[in-house]
Amino acid sequence: SLRRVLMDLVIELRCGGDNDGSREAATKLIIVFLRVEALQRLVRPFISSIIDALPLVNVAPRLMSVSLEALGELANVAHSSLNPWLRQLVPHILENIQDQNSSKQRVSLSTLGKIAFGTGYV
């Protein structure tokens, strides 16, 4: 079932070890779940697990960008359900906005906008 696939993706993010390639692939698949409207209802019960599993600290720039993109898509689905994690998430986003990597800056700014809009802070 699709619910099992989503659970497996979250487990891969949490326990995937140091293999950034598999973590990046799992994060990209979660983005697919978040973007497909028919699958969004499957995601809602996993919001906490997805946020806790996203690699947002001490990872390669590419994996960070994909994780931030997933976070932005999650904001589109979760809306105000993200409020409990804002204090945890916003510092990571702001840190990446200040990064020299323009791709990370662009994704971070987009993610911050999606979170602000989704949670009603705009």
JSON list of C-alpha atoms in Angstrom, two decimals:
[
{"chain": "A", "resi": 1, "resn": "SER", "atom": "CA", "xyz": [0.00, 0.00, 0.00]},
{"chain": "A", "resi": 2, "resn": "LEU", "atom": "CA", "xyz": [1.04, 3.62, -0.45]},
{"chain": "A", "resi": 3, "resn": "ARG", "atom": "CA", "xyz": [0.96, 4.19, 3.31]},
{"chain": "A", "resi": 4, "resn": "ARG", "atom": "CA", "xyz": [3.60, 1.46, 3.71]},
{"chain": "A", "resi": 5, "resn": "VAL", "atom": "CA", "xyz": [5.74, 3.06, 0.99]},
{"chain": "A", "resi": 6, "resn": "LEU", "atom": "CA", "xyz": [5.60, 6.40, 2.82]},
{"chain": "A", "resi": 7, "resn": "MET", "atom": "CA", "xyz": [6.53, 4.71, 6.12]},
{"chain": "A", "resi": 8, "resn": "ASP", "atom": "CA", "xyz": [9.48, 3.01, 4.40]},
{"chain": "A", "resi": 9, "resn": "LEU", "atom": "CA", "xyz": [10.65, 6.36, 3.00]},
{"chain": "A", "resi": 10, "resn": "VAL", "atom": "CA", "xyz": [10.58, 7.96, 6.46]},
{"chain": "A", "resi": 11, "resn": "ILE", "atom": "CA", "xyz": [12.51, 4.98, 7.87]},
{"chain": "A", "resi": 12, "resn": "GLU", "atom": "CA", "xyz": [15.07, 5.31, 5.06]},
{"chain": "A", "resi": 13, "resn": "LEU", "atom": "CA", "xyz": [15.57, 8.98, 5.95]},
{"chain": "A", "resi": 14, "resn": "ARG", "atom": "CA", "xyz": [15.99, 8.21, 9.64]},
{"chain": "A", "resi": 15, "resn": "CYS", "atom": "CA", "xyz": [18.11, 5.08, 9.37]},
{"chain": "A", "resi": 16, "resn": "GLY", "atom": "CA", "xyz": [19.67, 5.36, 5.93]},
{"chain": "A", "resi": 17, "resn": "GLY", "atom": "CA", "xyz": [23.11, 5.83, 7.42]},
{"chain": "A", "resi": 18, "resn": "ASP", "atom": "CA", "xyz": [25.66, 8.09, 5.79]},
{"chain": "A", "resi": 19, "resn": "ASN", "atom": "CA", "xyz": [24.56, 7.32, 2.25]},
{"chain": "A", "resi": 20, "resn": "ASP", "atom": "CA", "xyz": [23.42, 10.75, 1.05]},
{"chain": "A", "resi": 21, "resn": "GLY", "atom": "CA", "xyz": [22.26, 9.26, -2.27]},
{"chain": "A", "resi": 22, "resn": "SER", "atom": "CA", "xyz": [19.61, 7.06, -0.69]},
{"chain": "A", "resi": 23, "resn": "ARG", "atom": "CA", "xyz": [18.53, 9.84, 1.66]},
{"chain": "A", "resi": 24, "resn": "GLU", "atom": "CA", "xyz": [18.21, 12.22, -1.27]},
{"chain": "A", "resi": 25, "resn": "ALA", "atom": "CA", "xyz": [16.15, 9.68, -3.21]},
{"chain": "A", "resi": 26, "resn": "ALA", "atom": "CA", "xyz": [13.85, 9.10, -0.23]},
{"chain": "A", "resi": 27, "resn": "THR", "atom": "CA", "xyz": [13.42, 12.86, 0.21]},
{"chain": "A", "resi": 28, "resn": "LYS", "atom": "CA", "xyz": [12.56, 13.29, -3.48]},
{"chain": "A", "resi": 29, "resn": "LEU", "atom": "CA", "xyz": [9.94, 10.54, -3.25]},
{"chain": "A", "resi": 30, "resn": "ILE", "atom": "CA", "xyz": [8.40, 12.26, -0.23]},
{"chain": "A", "resi": 31, "resn": "ILE", "atom": "CA", "xyz": [8.17, 15.42, -2.39]},
{"chain": "A", "resi": 32, "resn": "VAL", "atom": "CA", "xyz": [6.17, 13.38, -4.91]},
{"chain": "A", "resi": 33, "resn": "PHE", "atom": "CA", "xyz": [3.78, 12.32, -2.14]},
{"chain": "A", "resi": 34, "resn": "LEU", "atom": "CA", "xyz": [3.39, 15.94, -1.09]},
{"chain": "A", "resi": 35, "resn": "ARG", "atom": "CA", "xyz": [2.77, 17.29, -4.59]},
{"chain": "A", "resi": 36, "resn": "VAL", "atom": "CA", "xyz": [0.17, 14.76, -5.71]},
{"chain": "A", "resi": 37, "resn": "GLU", "atom": "CA", "xyz": [-3.13, 15.95, -4.31]},
{"chain": "A", "resi": 38, "resn": "ALA", "atom": "CA", "xyz": [-4.61, 12.45, -4.07]},
{"chain": "A", "resi": 39, "resn": "LEU", "atom": "CA", "xyz": [-1.69, 11.33, -1.87]},
{"chain": "A", "resi": 40, "resn": "GLN", "atom": "CA", "xyz": [-1.69, 14.33, 0.48]},
{"chain": "A", "resi": 41, "resn": "ARG", "atom": "CA", "xyz": [-4.24, 12.78, 2.82]},
{"chain": "A", "resi": 42, "resn": "LEU", "atom": "CA", "xyz": [-1.80, 9.91, 3.38]},
{"chain": "A", "resi": 43, "resn": "VAL", "atom": "CA", "xyz": [0.90, 12.36, 4.42]},
{"chain": "A", "resi": 44, "resn": "ARG", "atom": "CA", "xyz": [-0.97, 14.23, 7.17]},
{"chain": "A", "resi": 45, "resn": "PRO", "atom": "CA", "xyz": [-0.60, 11.50, 9.85]},
{"chain": "A", "resi": 46, "resn": "PHE", "atom": "CA", "xyz": [3.16, 11.41, 9.14]},
{"chain": "A", "resi": 47, "resn": "ILE", "atom": "CA", "xyz": [3.92, 15.14, 9.44]},
{"chain": "A", "resi": 48, "resn": "SER", "atom": "CA", "xyz": [5.86, 14.82, 12.69]},
{"chain": "A", "resi": 49, "resn": "SER", "atom": "CA", "xyz": [7.85, 11.83, 11.43]},
{"chain": "A", "resi": 50, "resn": "ILE", "atom": "CA", "xyz": [8.69, 13.54, 8.14]},
{"chain": "A", "resi": 51, "resn": "ILE", "atom": "CA", "xyz": [9.91, 16.70, 9.86]},
{"chain": "A", "resi": 52, "resn": "ASP", "atom": "CA", "xyz": [12.02, 14.73, 12.33]},
{"chain": "A", "resi": 53, "resn": "ALA", "atom": "CA", "xyz": [13.50, 12.60, 9.53]},
{"chain": "A", "resi": 54, "resn": "LEU", "atom": "CA", "xyz": [14.43, 15.39, 7.10]},
{"chain": "A", "resi": 55, "resn": "PRO", "atom": "CA", "xyz": [18.22, 15.82, 7.02]},
{"chain": "A", "resi": 56, "resn": "LEU", "atom": "CA", "xyz": [18.63, 19.53, 7.81]},
{"chain": "A", "resi": 57, "resn": "VAL", "atom": "CA", "xyz": [21.95, 19.58, 9.69]},
{"chain": "A", "resi": 58, "resn": "ASN", "atom": "CA", "xyz": [25.50, 18.77, 8.58]},
{"chain": "A", "resi": 59, "resn": "VAL", "atom": "CA", "xyz": [24.61, 17.36, 5.16]},
{"chain": "A", "resi": 60, "resn": "ALA", "atom": "CA", "xyz": [25.81, 17.93, 1.62]},
{"chain": "A", "resi": 61, "resn": "PRO", "atom": "CA", "xyz": [24.41, 21.06, -0.08]},
{"chain": "A", "resi": 62, "resn": "ARG", "atom": "CA", "xyz": [22.43, 19.02, -2.59]},
{"chain": "A", "resi": 63, "resn": "LEU", "atom": "CA", "xyz": [20.76, 16.94, 0.14]},
{"chain": "A", "resi": 64, "resn": "MET", "atom": "CA", "xyz": [20.04, 20.13, 2.10]},
{"chain": "A", "resi": 65, "resn": "SER", "atom": "CA", "xyz": [18.37, 21.70, -0.94]},
{"chain": "A", "resi": 66, "resn": "VAL", "atom": "CA", "xyz": [16.19, 18.64, -1.50]},
{"chain": "A", "resi": 67, "resn": "SER", "atom": "CA", "xyz": [15.27, 18.53, 2.20]},
{"chain": "A", "resi": 68, "resn": "LEU", "atom": "CA", "xyz": [14.31, 22.21, 2.17]},
{"chain": "A", "resi": 69, "resn": "GLU", "atom": "CA", "xyz": [12.25, 21.65, -0.97]},
{"chain": "A", "resi": 70, "resn": "ALA", "atom": "CA", "xyz": [10.44, 18.78, 0.79]},
{"chain": "A", "resi": 71, "resn": "LEU", "atom": "CA", "xyz": [9.83, 21.04, 3.78]},
{"chain": "A", "resi": 72, "resn": "GLY", "atom": "CA", "xyz": [8.30, 23.70, 1.51]},
{"chain": "A", "resi": 73, "resn": "GLU", "atom": "CA", "xyz": [6.01, 21.14, -0.08]},
{"chain": "A", "resi": 74, "resn": "LEU", "atom": "CA", "xyz": [5.07, 19.89, 3.38]},
{"chain": "A", "resi": 75, "resn": "ALA", "atom": "CA", "xyz": [4.09, 23.45, 4.29]},
{"chain": "A", "resi": 76, "resn": "ASN", "atom": "CA", "xyz": [1.74, 23.49, 1.29]},
{"chain": "A", "resi": 77, "resn": "VAL", "atom": "CA", "xyz": [-0.01, 20.40, 2.67]},
{"chain": "A", "resi": 78, "resn": "ALA", "atom": "CA", "xyz": [0.26, 20.83, 6.43]},
{"chain": "A", "resi": 79, "resn": "HIS", "atom": "CA", "xyz": [-0.51, 24.57, 6.73]},
{"chain": "A", "resi": 80, "resn": "SER", "atom": "CA", "xyz": [-0.88, 25.54, 10.41]},
{"chain": "A", "resi": 81, "resn": "SER", "atom": "CA", "xyz": [-0.04, 21.99, 11.49]},
{"chain": "A", "resi": 82, "resn": "LEU", "atom": "CA", "xyz": [3.61, 23.08, 11.11]},
{"chain": "A", "resi": 83, "resn": "ASN", "atom": "CA", "xyz": [3.30, 25.69, 13.87]},
{"chain": "A", "resi": 84, "resn": "PRO", "atom": "CA", "xyz": [4.73, 23.44, 16.63]},
{"chain": "A", "resi": 85, "resn": "TRP", "atom": "CA", "xyz": [7.96, 23.01, 14.61]},
{"chain": "A", "resi": 86, "resn": "LEU", "atom": "CA", "xyz": [8.53, 26.60, 13.50]},
{"chain": "A", "resi": 87, "resn": "ARG", "atom": "CA", "xyz": [11.07, 27.39, 16.22]},
{"chain": "A", "resi": 88, "resn": "GLN", "atom": "CA", "xyz": [13.00, 24.28, 15.21]},
{"chain": "A", "resi": 89, "resn": "LEU", "atom": "CA", "xyz": [12.80, 24.77, 11.44]},
{"chain": "A", "resi": 90, "resn": "VAL", "atom": "CA", "xyz": [13.12, 28.50, 10.80]},
{"chain": "A", "resi": 91, "resn": "PRO", "atom": "CA", "xyz": [16.73, 28.81, 12.10]},
{"chain": "A", "resi": 92, "resn": "HIS", "atom": "CA", "xyz": [17.85, 26.11, 9.61]},
{"chain": "A", "resi": 93, "resn": "ILE", "atom": "CA", "xyz": [16.09, 27.93, 6.79]},
{"chain": "A", "resi": 94, "resn": "LEU", "atom": "CA", "xyz": [17.56, 31.33, 7.73]},
{"chain": "A", "resi": 95, "resn": "GLU", "atom": "CA", "xyz": [21.03, 29.81, 8.02]},
{"chain": "A", "resi": 96, "resn": "ASN", "atom": "CA", "xyz": [20.76, 28.50, 4.47]},
{"chain": "A", "resi": 97, "resn": "ILE", "atom": "CA", "xyz": [19.45, 31.81, 3.12]},
{"chain": "A", "resi": 98, "resn": "GLN", "atom": "CA", "xyz": [22.78, 33.28, 4.24]},
{"chain": "A", "resi": 99, "resn": "ASP", "atom": "CA", "xyz": [24.80, 30.50, 2.57]},
{"chain": "A", "resi": 100, "resn": "GLN", "atom": "CA", "xyz": [27.11, 31.33, -0.37]},
{"chain": "A", "resi": 101, "resn": "ASN", "atom": "CA", "xyz": [25.43, 28.65, -2.50]},
{"chain": "A", "resi": 102, "resn": "SER", "atom": "CA", "xyz": [22.81, 30.46, -4.59]},
{"chain": "A", "resi": 103, "resn": "SER", "atom": "CA", "xyz": [20.78, 27.28, -5.10]},
{"chain": "A", "resi": 104, "resn": "LYS", "atom": "CA", "xyz": [20.46, 26.79, -1.34]},
{"chain": "A", "resi": 105, "resn": "GLN", "atom": "CA", "xyz": [19.54, 30.46, -0.95]},
{"chain": "A", "resi": 106, "resn": "ARG", "atom": "CA", "xyz": [16.82, 30.21, -3.58]},
{"chain": "A", "resi": 107, "resn": "VAL", "atom": "CA", "xyz": [15.31, 26.99, -2.17]},
{"chain": "A", "resi": 108, "resn": "SER", "atom": "CA", "xyz": [15.51, 28.35, 1.39]},
{"chain": "A", "resi": 109, "resn": "LEU", "atom": "CA", "xyz": [13.74, 31.57, 0.46]},
{"chain": "A", "resi": 110, "resn": "SER", "atom": "CA", "xyz": [11.04, 29.65, -1.40]},
{"chain": "A", "resi": 111, "resn": "THR", "atom": "CA", "xyz": [10.60, 27.30, 1.58]},
{"chain": "A", "resi": 112, "resn": "LEU", "atom": "CA", "xyz": [10.35, 30.20, 4.00]},
{"chain": "A", "resi": 113, "resn": "GLY", "atom": "CA", "xyz": [7.68, 31.80, 1.81]},
{"chain": "A", "resi": 114, "resn": "LYS", "atom": "CA", "xyz": [5.67, 28.58, 1.64]},
{"chain": "A", "resi": 115, "resn": "ILE", "atom": "CA", "xyz": [5.88, 28.15, 5.41]},
{"chain": "A", "resi": 116, "resn": "ALA", "atom": "CA", "xyz": [4.88, 31.76, 6.04]},
{"chain": "A", "resi": 117, "resn": "PHE", "atom": "CA", "xyz": [1.93, 31.49, 3.67]},
{"chain": "A", "resi": 118, "resn": "GLY", "atom": "CA", "xyz": [0.89, 28.00, 4.81]},
{"chain": "A", "resi": 119, "resn": "THR", "atom": "CA", "xyz": [0.96, 28.82, 8.50]},
{"chain": "A", "resi": 120, "resn": "GLY", "atom": "CA", "xyz": [-0.82, 32.15, 8.04]},
{"chain": "A", "resi": 121, "resn": "TYR", "atom": "CA", "xyz": [2.10, 34.40, 9.01]},
{"chain": "A", "resi": 122, "resn": "VAL", "atom": "CA", "xyz": [1.67, 36.42, 5.80]}
]
